[in-house]
PDB file of C-alpha atoms in Angstrom:
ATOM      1  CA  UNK Q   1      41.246  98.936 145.715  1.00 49.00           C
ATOM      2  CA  UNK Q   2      41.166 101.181 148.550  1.00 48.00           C
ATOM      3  CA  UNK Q   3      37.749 102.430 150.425  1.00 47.00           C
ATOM      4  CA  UNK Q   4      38.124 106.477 150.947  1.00 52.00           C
ATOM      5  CA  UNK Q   5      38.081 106.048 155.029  1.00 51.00           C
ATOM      6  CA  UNK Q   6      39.622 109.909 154.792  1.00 51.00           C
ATOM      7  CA  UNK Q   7      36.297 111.420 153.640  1.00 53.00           C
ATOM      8  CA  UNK Q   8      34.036 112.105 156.194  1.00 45.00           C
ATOM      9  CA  UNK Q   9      30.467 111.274 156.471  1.00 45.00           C
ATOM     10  CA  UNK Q  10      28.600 109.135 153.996  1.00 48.00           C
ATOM     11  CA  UNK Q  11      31.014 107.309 152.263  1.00 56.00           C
ATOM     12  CA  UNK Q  12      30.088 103.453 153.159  1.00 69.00           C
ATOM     13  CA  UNK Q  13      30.418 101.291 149.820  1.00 82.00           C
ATOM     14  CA  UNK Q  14      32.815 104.258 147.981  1.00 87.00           C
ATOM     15  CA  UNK Q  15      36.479 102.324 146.789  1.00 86.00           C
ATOM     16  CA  UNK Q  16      39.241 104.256 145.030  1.00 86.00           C
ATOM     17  CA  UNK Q  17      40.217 102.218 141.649  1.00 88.00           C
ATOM     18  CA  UNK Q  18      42.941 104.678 141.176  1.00 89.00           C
ATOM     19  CA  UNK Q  19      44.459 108.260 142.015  1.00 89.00           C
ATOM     20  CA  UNK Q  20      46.773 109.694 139.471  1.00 91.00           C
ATOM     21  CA  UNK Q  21      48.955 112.877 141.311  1.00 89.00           C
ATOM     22  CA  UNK Q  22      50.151 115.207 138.552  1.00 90.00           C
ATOM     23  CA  UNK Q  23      52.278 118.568 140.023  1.00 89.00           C
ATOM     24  CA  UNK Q  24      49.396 120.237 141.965  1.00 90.00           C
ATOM     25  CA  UNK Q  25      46.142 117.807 140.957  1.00 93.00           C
ATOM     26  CA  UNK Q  26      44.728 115.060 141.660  1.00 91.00           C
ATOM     27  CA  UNK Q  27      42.443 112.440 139.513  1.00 93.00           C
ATOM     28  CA  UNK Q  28      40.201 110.113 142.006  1.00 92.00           C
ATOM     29  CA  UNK Q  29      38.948 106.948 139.802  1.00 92.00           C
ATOM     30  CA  UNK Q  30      36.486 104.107 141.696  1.00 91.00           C
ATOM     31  CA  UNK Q  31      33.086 102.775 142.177  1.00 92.00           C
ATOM     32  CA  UNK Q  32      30.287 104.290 144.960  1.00 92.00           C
ATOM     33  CA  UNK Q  33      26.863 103.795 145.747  1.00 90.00           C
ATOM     34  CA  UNK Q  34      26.968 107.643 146.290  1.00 89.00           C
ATOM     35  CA  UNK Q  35      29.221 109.299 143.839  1.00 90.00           C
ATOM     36  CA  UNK Q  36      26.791 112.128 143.526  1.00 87.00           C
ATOM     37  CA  UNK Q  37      27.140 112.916 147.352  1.00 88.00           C
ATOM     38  CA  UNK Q  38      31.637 112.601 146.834  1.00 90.00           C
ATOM     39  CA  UNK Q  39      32.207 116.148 145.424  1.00 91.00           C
ATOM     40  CA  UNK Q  40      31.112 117.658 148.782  1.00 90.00           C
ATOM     41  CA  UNK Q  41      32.415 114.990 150.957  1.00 87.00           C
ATOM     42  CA  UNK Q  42      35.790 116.005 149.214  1.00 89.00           C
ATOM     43  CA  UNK Q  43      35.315 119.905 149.429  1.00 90.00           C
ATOM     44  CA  UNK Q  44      35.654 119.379 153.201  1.00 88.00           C
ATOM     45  CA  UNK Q  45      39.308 118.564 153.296  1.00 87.00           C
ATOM     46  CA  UNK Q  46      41.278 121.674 153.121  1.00 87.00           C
ATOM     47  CA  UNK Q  47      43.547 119.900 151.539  1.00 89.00           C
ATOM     48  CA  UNK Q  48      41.382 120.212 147.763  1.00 91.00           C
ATOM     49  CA  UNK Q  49      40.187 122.780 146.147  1.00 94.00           C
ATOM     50  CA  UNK Q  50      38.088 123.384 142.632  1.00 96.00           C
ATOM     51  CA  UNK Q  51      36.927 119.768 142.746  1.00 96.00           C
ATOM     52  CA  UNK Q  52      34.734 118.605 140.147  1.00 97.00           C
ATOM     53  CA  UNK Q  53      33.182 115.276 138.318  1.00 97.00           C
ATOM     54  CA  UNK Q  54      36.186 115.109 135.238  1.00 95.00           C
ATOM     55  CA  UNK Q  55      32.770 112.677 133.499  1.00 95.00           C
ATOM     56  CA  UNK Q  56      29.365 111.776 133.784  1.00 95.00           C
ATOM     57  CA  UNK Q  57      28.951 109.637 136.484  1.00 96.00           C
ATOM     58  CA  UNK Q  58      28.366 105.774 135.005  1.00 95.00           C
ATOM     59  CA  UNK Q  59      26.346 103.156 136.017  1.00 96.00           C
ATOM     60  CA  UNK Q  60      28.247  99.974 137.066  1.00 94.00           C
ATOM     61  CA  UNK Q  61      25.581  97.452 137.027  1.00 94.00           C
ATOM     62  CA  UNK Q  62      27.593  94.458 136.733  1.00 93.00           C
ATOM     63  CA  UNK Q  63      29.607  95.865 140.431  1.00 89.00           C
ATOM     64  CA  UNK Q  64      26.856  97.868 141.502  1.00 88.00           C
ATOM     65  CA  UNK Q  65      27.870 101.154 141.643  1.00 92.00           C
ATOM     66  CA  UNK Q  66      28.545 104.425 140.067  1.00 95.00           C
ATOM     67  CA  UNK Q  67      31.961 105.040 138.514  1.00 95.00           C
ATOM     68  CA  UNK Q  68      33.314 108.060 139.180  1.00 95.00           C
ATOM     69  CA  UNK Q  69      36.071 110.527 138.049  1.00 97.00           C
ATOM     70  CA  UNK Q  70      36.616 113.449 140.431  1.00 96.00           C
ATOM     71  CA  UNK Q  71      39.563 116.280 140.084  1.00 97.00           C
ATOM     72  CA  UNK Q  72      40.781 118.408 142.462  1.00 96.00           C
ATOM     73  CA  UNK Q  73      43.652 120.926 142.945  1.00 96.00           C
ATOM     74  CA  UNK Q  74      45.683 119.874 145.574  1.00 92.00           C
ATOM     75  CA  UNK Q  75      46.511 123.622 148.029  1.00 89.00           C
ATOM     76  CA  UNK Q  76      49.028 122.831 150.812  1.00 78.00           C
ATOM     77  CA  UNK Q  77      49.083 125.004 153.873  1.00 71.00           C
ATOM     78  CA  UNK Q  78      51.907 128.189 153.914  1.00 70.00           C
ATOM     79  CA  UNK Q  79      54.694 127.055 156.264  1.00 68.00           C
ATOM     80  CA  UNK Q  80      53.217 129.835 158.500  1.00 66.00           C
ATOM     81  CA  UNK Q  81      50.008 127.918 159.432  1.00 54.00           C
TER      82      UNK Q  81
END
């Protein structure tokens, strides 16, 4: 398990389970005590775009958390940035 240092602001107590990289999108899977604050945490980089909750967040009461499944499309800058 990783904790998502890269996101900025409130992401204390969010870990990444799992990140599966498929052509141009990405799948986040883990636990937070904020998942419903990730999806705009995550908007920030410019690095995603179109990301989204792939399912309902889930109550983890037995880690307590909130498991979470995020998407995103992955847009890499032109070589002219």
């Amino acid at each position: 398990k990783r904790q998502l240092t890269w996101l900025r602001g409130e992401t204390d107590g969010t870990w990444l389970d799992r990140a599966v990289l498929d052509s141009n999108k990405i799948n986040l899977y883990g636990l937070s005590s904020k998942a419903s604050t990730l999806i705009s945490e995550v908007e920030k980089s410019p690095l995603f775009e179109n990301v989204d909750f792939e399912a309902p967040v889930v109550q983890d009461n037995r880690k307590g958390g909130e498991r979470f499944q995020i998407s995103a499309s992955i847009t890499l800058p032109s070589r002219n940035d």
